[in-house]
mmCIF file of C-alpha atoms and ligand atoms in Angstrom:
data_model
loop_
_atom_site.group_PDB
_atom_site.id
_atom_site.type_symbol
_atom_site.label_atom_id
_atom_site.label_comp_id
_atom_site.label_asym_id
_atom_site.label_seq_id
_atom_site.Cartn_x
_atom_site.Cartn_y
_atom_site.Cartn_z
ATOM 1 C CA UNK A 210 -17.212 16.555 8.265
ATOM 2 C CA UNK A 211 -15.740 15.336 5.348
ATOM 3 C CA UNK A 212 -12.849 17.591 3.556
ATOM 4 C CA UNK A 213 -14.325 17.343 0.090
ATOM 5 C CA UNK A 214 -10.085 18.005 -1.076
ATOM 6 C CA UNK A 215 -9.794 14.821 -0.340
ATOM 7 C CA UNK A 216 -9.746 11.514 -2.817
ATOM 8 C CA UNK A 217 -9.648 8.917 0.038
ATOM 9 C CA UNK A 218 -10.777 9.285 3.076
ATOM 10 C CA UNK A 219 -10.386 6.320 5.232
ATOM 11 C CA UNK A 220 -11.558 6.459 9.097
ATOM 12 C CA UNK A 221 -11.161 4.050 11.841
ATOM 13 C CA UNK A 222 -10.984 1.206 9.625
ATOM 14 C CA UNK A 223 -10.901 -2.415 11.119
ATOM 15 C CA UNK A 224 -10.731 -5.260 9.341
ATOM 16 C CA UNK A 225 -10.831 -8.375 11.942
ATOM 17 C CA UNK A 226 -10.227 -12.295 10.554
ATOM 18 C CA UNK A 227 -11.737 -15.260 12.343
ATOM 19 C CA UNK A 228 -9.722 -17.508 13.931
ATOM 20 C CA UNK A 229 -11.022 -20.891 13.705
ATOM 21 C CA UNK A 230 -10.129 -23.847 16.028
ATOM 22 C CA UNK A 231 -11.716 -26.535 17.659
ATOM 23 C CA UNK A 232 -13.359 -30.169 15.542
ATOM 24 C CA UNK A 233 -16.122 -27.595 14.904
ATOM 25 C CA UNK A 234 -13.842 -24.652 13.325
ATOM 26 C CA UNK A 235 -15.589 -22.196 15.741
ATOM 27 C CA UNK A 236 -14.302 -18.620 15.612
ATOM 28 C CA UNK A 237 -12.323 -18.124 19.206
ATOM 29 C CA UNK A 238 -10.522 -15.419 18.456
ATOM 30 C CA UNK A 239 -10.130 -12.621 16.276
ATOM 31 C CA UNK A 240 -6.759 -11.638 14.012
ATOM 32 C CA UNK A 241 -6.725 -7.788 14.423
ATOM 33 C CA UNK A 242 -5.284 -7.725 10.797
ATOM 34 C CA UNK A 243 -6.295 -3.865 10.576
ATOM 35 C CA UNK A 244 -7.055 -2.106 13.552
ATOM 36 C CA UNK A 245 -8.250 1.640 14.180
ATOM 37 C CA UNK A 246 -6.641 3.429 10.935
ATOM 38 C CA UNK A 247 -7.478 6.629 9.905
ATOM 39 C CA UNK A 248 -5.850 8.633 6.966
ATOM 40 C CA UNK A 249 -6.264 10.730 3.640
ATOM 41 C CA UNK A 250 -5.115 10.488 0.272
ATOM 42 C CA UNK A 251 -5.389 13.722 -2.210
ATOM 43 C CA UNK A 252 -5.327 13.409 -5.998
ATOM 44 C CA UNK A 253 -2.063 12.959 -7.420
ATOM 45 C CA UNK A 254 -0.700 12.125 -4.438
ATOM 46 C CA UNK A 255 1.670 9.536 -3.134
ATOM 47 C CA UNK A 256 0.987 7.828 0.820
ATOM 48 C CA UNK A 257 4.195 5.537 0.887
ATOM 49 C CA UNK A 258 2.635 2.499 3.693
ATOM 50 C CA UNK A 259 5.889 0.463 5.272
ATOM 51 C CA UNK A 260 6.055 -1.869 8.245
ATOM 52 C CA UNK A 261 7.207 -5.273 8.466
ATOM 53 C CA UNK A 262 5.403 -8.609 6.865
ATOM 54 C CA UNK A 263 2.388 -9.827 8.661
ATOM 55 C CA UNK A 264 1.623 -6.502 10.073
ATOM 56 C CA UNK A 265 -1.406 -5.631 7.803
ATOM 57 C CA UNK A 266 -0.460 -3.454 4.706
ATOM 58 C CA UNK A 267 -1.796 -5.841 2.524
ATOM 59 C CA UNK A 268 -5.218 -6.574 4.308
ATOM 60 C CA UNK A 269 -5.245 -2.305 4.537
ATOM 61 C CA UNK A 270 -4.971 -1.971 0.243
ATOM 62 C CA UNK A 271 -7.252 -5.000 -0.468
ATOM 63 C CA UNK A 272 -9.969 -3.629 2.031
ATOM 64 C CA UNK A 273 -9.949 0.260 0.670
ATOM 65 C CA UNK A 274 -10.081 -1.456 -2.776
ATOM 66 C CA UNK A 275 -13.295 -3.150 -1.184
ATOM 67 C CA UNK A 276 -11.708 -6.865 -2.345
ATOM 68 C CA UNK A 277 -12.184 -7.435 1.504
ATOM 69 C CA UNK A 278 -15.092 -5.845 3.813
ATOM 70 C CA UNK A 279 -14.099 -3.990 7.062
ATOM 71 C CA UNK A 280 -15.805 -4.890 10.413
ATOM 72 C CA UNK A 281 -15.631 -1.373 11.372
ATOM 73 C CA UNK A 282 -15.217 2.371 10.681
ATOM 74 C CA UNK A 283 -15.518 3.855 6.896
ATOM 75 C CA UNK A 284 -13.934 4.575 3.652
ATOM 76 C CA UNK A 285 -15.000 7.708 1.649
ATOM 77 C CA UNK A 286 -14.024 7.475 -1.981
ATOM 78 C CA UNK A 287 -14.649 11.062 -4.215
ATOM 79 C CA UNK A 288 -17.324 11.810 -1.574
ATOM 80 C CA UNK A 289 -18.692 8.789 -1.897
ATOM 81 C CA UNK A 290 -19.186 6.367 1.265
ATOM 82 C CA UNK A 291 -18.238 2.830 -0.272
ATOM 83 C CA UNK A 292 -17.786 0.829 3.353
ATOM 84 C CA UNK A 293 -20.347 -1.217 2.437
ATOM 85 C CA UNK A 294 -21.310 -1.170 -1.653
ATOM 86 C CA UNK A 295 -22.488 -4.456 -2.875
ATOM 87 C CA UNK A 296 -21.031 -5.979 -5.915
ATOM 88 C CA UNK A 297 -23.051 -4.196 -8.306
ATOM 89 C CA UNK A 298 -22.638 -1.424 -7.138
ATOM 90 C CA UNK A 299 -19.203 -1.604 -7.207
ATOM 91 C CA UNK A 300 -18.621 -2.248 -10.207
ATOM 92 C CA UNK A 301 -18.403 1.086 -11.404
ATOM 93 C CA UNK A 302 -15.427 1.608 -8.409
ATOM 94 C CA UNK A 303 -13.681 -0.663 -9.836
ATOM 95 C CA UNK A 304 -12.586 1.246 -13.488
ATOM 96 C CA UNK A 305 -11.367 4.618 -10.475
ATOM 97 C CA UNK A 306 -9.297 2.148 -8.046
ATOM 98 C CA UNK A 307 -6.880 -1.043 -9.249
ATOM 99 C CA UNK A 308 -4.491 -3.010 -7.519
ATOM 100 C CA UNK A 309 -0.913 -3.658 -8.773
ATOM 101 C CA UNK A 310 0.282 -6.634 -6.662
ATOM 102 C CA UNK A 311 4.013 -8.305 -5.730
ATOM 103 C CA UNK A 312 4.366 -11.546 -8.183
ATOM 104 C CA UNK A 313 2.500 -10.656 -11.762
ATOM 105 C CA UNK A 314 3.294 -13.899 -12.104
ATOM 106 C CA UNK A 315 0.626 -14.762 -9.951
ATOM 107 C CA UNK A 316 -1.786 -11.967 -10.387
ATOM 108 C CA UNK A 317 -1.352 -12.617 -14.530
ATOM 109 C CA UNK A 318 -2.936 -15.789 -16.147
ATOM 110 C CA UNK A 319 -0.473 -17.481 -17.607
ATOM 111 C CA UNK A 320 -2.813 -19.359 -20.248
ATOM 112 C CA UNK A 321 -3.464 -16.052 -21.686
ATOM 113 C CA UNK A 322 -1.704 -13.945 -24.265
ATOM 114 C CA UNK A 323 -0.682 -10.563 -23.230
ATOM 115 C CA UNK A 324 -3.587 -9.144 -25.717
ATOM 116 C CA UNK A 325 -5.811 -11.008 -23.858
ATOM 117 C CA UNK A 326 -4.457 -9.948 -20.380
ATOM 118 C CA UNK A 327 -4.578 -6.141 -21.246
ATOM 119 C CA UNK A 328 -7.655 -6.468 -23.356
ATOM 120 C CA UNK A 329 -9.824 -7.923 -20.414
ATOM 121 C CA UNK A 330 -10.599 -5.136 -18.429
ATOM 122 C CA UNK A 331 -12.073 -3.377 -21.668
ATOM 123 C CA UNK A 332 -14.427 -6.897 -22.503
ATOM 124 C CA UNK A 333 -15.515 -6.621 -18.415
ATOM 125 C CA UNK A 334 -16.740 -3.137 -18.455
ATOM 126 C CA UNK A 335 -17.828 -2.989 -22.109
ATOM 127 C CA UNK A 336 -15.897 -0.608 -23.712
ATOM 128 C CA UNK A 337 -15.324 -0.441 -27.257
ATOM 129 C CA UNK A 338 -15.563 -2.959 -30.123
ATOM 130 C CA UNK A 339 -12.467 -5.444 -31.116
ATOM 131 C CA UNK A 340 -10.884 -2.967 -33.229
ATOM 132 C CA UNK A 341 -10.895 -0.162 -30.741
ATOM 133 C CA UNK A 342 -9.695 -2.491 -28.021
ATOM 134 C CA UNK A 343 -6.684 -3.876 -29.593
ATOM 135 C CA UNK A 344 -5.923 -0.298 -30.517
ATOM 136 C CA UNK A 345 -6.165 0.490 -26.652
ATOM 137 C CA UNK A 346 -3.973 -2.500 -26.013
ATOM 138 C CA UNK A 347 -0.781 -1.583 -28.211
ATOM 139 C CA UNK A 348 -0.957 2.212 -26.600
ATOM 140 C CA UNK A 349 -0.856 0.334 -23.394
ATOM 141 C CA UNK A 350 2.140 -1.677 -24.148
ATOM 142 C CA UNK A 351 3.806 1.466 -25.456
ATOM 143 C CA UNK A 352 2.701 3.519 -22.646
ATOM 144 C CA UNK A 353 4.405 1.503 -20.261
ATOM 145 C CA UNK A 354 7.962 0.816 -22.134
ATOM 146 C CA UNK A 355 6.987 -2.683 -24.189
ATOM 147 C CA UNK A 356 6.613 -3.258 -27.855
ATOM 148 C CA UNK A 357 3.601 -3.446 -29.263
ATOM 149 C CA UNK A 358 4.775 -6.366 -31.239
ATOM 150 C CA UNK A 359 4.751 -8.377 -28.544
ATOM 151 C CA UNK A 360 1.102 -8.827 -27.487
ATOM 152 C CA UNK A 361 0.792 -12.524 -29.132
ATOM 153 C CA UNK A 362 3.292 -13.755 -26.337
ATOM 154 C CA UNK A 363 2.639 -14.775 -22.456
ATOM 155 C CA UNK A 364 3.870 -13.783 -19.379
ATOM 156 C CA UNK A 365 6.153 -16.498 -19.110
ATOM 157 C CA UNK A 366 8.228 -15.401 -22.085
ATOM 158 C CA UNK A 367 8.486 -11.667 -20.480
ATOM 159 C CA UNK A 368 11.426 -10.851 -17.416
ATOM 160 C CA UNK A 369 10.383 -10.320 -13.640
ATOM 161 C CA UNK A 370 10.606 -6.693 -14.439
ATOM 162 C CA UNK A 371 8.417 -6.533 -18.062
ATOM 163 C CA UNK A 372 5.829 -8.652 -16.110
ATOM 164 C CA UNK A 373 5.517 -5.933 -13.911
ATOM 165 C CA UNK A 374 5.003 -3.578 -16.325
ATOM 166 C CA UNK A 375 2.279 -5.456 -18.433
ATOM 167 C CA UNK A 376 0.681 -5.545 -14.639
ATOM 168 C CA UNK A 377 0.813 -1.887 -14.493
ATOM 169 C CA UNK A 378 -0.767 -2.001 -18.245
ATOM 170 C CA UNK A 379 -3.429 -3.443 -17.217
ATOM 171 C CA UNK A 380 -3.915 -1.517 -13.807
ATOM 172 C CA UNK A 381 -4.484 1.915 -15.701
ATOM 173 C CA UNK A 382 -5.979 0.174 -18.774
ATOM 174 C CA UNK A 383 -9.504 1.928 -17.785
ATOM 175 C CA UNK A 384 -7.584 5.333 -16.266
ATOM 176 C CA UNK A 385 -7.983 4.619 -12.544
ATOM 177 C CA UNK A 386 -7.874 7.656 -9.703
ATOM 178 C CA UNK A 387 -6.231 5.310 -7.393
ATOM 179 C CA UNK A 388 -3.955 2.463 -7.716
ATOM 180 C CA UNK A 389 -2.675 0.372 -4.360
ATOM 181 C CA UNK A 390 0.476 -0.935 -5.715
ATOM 182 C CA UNK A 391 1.493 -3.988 -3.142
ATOM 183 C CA UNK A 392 5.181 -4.536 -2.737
ATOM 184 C CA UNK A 393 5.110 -4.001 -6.871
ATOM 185 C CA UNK A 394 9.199 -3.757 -6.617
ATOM 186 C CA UNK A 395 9.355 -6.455 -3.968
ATOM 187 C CA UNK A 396 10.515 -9.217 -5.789
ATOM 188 C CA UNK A 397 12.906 -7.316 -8.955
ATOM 189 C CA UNK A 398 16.641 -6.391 -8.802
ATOM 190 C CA UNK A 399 18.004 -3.352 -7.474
ATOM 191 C CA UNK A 400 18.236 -2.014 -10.702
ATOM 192 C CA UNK A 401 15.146 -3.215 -12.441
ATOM 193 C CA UNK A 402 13.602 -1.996 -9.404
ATOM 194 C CA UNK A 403 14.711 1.522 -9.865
ATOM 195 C CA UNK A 404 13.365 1.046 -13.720
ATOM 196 C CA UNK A 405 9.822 0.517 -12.751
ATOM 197 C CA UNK A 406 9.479 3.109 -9.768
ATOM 198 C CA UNK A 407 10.452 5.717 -12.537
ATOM 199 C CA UNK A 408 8.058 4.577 -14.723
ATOM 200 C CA UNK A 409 5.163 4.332 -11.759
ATOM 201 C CA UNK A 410 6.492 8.389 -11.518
ATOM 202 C CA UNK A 411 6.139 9.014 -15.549
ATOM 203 C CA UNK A 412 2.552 7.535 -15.195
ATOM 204 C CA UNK A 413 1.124 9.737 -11.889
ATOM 205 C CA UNK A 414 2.432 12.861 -13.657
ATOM 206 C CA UNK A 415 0.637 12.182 -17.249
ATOM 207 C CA UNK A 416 -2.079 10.396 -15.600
ATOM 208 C CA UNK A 417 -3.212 12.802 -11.912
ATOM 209 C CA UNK A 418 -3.047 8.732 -10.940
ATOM 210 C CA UNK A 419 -2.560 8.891 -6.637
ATOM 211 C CA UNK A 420 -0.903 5.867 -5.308
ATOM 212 C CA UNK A 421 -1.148 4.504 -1.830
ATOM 213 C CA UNK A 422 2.344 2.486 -2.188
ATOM 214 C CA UNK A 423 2.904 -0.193 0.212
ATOM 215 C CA UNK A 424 6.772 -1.919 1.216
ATOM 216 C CA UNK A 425 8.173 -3.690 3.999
ATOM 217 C CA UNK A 426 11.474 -1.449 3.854
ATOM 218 C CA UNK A 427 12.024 2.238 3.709
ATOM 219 C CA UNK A 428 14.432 2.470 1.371
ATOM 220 C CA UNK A 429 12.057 2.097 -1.464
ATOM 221 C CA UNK A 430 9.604 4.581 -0.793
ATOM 222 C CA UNK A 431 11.790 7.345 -0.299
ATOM 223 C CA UNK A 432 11.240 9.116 -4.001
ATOM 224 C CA UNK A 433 7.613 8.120 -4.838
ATOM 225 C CA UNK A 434 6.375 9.231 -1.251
ATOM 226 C CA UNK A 435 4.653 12.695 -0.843
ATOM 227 C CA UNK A 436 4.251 11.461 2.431
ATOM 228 C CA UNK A 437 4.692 7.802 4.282
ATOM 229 C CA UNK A 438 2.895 6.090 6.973
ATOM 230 C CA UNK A 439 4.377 3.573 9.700
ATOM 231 C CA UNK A 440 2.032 0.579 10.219
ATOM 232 C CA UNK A 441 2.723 -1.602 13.330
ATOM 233 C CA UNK A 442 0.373 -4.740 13.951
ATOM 234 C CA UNK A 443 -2.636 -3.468 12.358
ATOM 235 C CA UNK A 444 -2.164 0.109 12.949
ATOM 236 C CA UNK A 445 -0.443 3.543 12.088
ATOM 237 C CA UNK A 446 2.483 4.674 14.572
ATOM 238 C CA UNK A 447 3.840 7.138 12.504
ATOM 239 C CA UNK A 448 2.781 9.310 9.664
ATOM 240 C CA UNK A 449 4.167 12.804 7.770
ATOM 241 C CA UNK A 450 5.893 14.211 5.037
ATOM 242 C CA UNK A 451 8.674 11.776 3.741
ATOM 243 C CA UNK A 452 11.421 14.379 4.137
ATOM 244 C CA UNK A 453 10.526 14.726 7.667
ATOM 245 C CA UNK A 454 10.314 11.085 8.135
ATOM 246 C CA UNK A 455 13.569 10.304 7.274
ATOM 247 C CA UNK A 456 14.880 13.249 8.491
ATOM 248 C CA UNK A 457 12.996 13.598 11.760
ATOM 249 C CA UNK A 458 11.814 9.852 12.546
ATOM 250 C CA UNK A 459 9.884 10.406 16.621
ATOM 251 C CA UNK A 460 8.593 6.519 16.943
ATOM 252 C CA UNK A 461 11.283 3.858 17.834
ATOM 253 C CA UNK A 462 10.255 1.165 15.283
ATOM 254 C CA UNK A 463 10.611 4.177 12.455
ATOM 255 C CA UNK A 464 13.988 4.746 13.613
ATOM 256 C CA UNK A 465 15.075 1.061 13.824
ATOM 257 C CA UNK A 466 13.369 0.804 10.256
ATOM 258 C CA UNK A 467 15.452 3.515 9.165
ATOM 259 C CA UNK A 468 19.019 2.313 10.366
ATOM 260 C CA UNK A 469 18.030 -0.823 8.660
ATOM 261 C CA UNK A 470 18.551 1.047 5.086
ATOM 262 C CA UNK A 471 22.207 -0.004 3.870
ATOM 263 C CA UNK A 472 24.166 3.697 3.143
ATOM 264 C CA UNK A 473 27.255 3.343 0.336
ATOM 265 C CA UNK A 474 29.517 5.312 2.311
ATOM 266 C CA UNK A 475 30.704 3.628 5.303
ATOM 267 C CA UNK A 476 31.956 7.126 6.792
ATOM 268 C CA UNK A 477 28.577 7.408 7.295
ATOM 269 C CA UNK A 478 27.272 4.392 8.472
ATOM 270 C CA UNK A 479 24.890 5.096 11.657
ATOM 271 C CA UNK A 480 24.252 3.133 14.752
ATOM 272 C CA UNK A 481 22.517 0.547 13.476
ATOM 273 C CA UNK A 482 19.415 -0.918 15.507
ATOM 274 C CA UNK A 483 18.489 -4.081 15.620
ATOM 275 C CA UNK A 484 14.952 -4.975 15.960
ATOM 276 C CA UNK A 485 14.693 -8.017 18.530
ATOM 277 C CA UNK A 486 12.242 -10.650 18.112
ATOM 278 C CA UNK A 487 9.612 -11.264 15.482
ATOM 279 C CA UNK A 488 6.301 -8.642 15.616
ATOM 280 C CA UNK A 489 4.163 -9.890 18.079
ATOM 281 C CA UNK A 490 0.504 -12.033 16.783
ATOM 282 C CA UNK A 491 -2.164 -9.996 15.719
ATOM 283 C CA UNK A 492 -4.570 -12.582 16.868
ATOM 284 C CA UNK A 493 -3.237 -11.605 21.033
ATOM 285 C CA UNK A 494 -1.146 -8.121 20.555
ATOM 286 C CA UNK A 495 0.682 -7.300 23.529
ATOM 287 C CA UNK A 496 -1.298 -4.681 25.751
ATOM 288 C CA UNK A 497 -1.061 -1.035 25.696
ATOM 289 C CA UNK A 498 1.753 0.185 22.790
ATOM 290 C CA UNK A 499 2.073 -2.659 20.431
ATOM 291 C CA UNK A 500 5.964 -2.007 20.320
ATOM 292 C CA UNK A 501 6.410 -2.011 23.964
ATOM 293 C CA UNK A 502 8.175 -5.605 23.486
ATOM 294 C CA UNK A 503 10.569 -4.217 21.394
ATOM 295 C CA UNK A 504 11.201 -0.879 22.608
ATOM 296 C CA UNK A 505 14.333 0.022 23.981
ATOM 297 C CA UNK A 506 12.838 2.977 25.409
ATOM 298 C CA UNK A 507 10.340 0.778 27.019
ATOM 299 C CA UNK A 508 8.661 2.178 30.591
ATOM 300 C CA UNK A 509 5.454 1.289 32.970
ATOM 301 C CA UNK A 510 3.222 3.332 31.442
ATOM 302 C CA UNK A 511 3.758 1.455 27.740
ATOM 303 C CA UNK A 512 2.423 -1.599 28.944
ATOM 304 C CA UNK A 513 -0.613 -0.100 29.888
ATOM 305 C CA UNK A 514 -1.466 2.534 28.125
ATOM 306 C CA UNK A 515 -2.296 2.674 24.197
ATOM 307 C CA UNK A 516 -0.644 5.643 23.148
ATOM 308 C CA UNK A 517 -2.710 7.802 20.197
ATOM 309 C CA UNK A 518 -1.346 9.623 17.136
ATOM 310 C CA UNK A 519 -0.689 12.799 18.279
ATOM 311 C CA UNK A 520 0.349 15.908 16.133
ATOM 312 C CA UNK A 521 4.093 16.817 16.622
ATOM 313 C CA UNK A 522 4.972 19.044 13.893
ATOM 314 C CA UNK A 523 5.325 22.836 14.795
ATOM 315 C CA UNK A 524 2.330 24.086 12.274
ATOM 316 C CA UNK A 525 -0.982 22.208 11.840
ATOM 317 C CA UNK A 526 -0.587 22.246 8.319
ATOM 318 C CA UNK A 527 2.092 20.422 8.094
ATOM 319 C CA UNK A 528 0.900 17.111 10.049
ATOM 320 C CA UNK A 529 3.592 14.998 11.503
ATOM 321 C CA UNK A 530 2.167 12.396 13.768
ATOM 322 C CA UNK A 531 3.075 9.937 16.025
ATOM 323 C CA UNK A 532 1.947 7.258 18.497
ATOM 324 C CA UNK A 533 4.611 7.654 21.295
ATOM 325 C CA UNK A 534 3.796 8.220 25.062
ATOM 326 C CA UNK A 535 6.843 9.983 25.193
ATOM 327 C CA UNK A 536 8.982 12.873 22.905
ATOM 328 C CA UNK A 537 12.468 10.785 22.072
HETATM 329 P P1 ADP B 603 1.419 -7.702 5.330
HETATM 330 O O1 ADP B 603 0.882 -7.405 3.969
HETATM 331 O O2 ADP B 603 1.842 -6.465 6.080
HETATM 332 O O3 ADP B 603 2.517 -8.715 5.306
HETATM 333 P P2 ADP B 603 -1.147 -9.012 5.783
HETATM 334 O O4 ADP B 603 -2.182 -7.967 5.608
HETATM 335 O O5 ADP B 603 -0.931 -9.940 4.651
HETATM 336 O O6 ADP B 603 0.242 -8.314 6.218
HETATM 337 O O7 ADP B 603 -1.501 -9.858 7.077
HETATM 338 C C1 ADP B 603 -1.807 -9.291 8.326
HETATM 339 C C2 ADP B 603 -2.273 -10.380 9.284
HETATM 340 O O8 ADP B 603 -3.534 -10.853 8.852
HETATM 341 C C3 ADP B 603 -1.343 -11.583 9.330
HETATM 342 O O9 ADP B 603 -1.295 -12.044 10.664
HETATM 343 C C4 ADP B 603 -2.014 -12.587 8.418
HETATM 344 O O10 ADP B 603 -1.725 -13.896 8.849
HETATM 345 C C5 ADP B 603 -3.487 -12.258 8.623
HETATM 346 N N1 ADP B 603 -4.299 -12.530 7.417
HETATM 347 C C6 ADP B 603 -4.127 -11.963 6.198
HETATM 348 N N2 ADP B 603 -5.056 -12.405 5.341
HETATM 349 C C7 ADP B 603 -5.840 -13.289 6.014
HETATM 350 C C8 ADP B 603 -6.990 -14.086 5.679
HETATM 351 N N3 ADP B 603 -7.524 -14.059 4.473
HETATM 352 N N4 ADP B 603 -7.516 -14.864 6.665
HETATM 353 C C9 ADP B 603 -6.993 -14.884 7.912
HETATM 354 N N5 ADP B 603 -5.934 -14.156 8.288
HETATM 355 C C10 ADP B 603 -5.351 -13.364 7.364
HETATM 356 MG MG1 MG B 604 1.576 -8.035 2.091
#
């Protein structure tokens, strides 16, 4: 049964890669890029999505926004199953859920102007004549802190942080439910950083927008999160309210994450724990709990045994979950 509340509904999604070898590039093995995740997104909400690189956030955003087909499981948009839509028929999908992405250098063509950039998405769907766009285009660049003056220029002659915002223009050019913002403050400074979360915050409240909000470190999901999610190797080991999160972390890899996150007073500075090794291939994960290499709470039964997300908070309500074979 579906919780019609919901504005995402995503159930255990895989999204497998082909590995090709051989003179022949024959698949011989699969890269479990996404494997078995299951969660829900309300309107206006914020899921903050951490873990480190290579462990599947991105492959996670760009299949819900259907740029990528799963192998398995479903996604439930407004009711709506869209697992499969073809193009066409996603078309429509594609106004209600938009991608911000890391570099908007890359993600922005630099042979066009700005206008051009933010006036796109209008020409694609067919919305409005010239004059109507253009007037859509300088309430964009107002909207998200740029002059309207400046839509004859091109990316290159914007900052790291102004590109972003002209890529956050153009993601809620057509008023989007849902926007998968991927590692948007990745690449700024600390403080230009801080700049553009605010003014992803500004937008959700004027605009009901939800965000699924992905970043390899906690630290910068802490105020947009409602709640956040802990993704190891293709899947979820941790998931619940952010305040519990940080306050309450019950997987090892969410407490290493956390003692990662610098603190300004060194009065405070806690045990810090160091994550050994790189994470483990996706294409051969290690058997039973992905994080067993890691773990230094690491017994038989881990090696064996996949442990599932299991509820540990004290009402049902209030979900915290983990994927733990054991209460640390
Ligand atoms: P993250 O965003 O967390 O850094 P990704 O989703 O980019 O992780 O990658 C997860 C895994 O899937 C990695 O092992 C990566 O090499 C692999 N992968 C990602 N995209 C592709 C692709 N298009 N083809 C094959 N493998 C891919
Ligand atoms: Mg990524």
């Amino acid at each position: 049964m579906l919780d019609t509340n919901h504005l995402l509904e995503v159930k255990n999604l895989k999204t497998y890669f082909p590995v090709r070898s051989g003179i022949f590039l024959t698949a011989q093995a699969q890269c479990k890029a996404v494997d078995d995740i299951s969660f829900s997104l309300q309107a206006g909400e914020t899921l903050g999505l951490v873990g480190e690189s290579g462990c599947g956030k991105s492959t996670l955003g760009k299949t819900i926004a259907r740029l990528i087909k799963p192998n398995n499981g479903s996604i439930h948009f407004q009711n709506t199953d869209i697992t499969t839509l073809g193009r066409k028929k996603l078309k429509p999908l594609r106004k209600d859920i938009q991608m911000i992405f890391q570099d908007p250098a890359d993600s922005l063509n630099s042979r066009h102007s700005i206008s051009n950039i933010l006036e796109e998405p209008f020409i694609i769907h067919g919305i409005g004549n010239a004059k109507h766009r253009k007037k859509r285009v300088c309430e964009l660049m107002k909207k998200v802190g740029l002059q309207a003056n400046a839509i004859d220029r091109f990316p290159f002659e914007f900052s790291g942080g102004q590109r972003q915002r002209i890529g956050i223009a153009r993601a809620i050019a057509l008023n989007p439910k849902l926007i998968i913002c991927d590692e948007p403050v990745s690449a700024l400074d600390v403080s230009v950083q801080s700049q553009v979360l605010n003014l992803l915050m500004d937008l959700q409240k004027e605009m009901q927008l939800s965000y699924l909000f992905i970043a390899h470190d906690l630290a910068v999901v802490k105020h947009i999160s409602d709640r956040i999610a802990i993704m190891y190797l293709g899947k979820i080991v941790e998931m619940g309210e952010a305040d519990d999160i940080y306050q309450r972390p019950r997987h090892p890899y969410t407490r290493a994450l956390i003692s990662a996150i610098p603190t300004p007073d060194p009065r405070k500075k806690s045990k810090r724990q160091i994550l050994v090794g790189d994470v483990p291939s996706p294409i051969n994960p290690p058997s039973g709990c992905p994080f067993h290499t890691r773990c230094p709470h690491v017994q038989d039964i881990c090696r064996t045994k996949l442990p599932l997300l299991r509820n540990t908070a004290e009402t049902d309500q209030k979900k915290h979950t983990v994927a733990c074979h054991f209460d640390l």
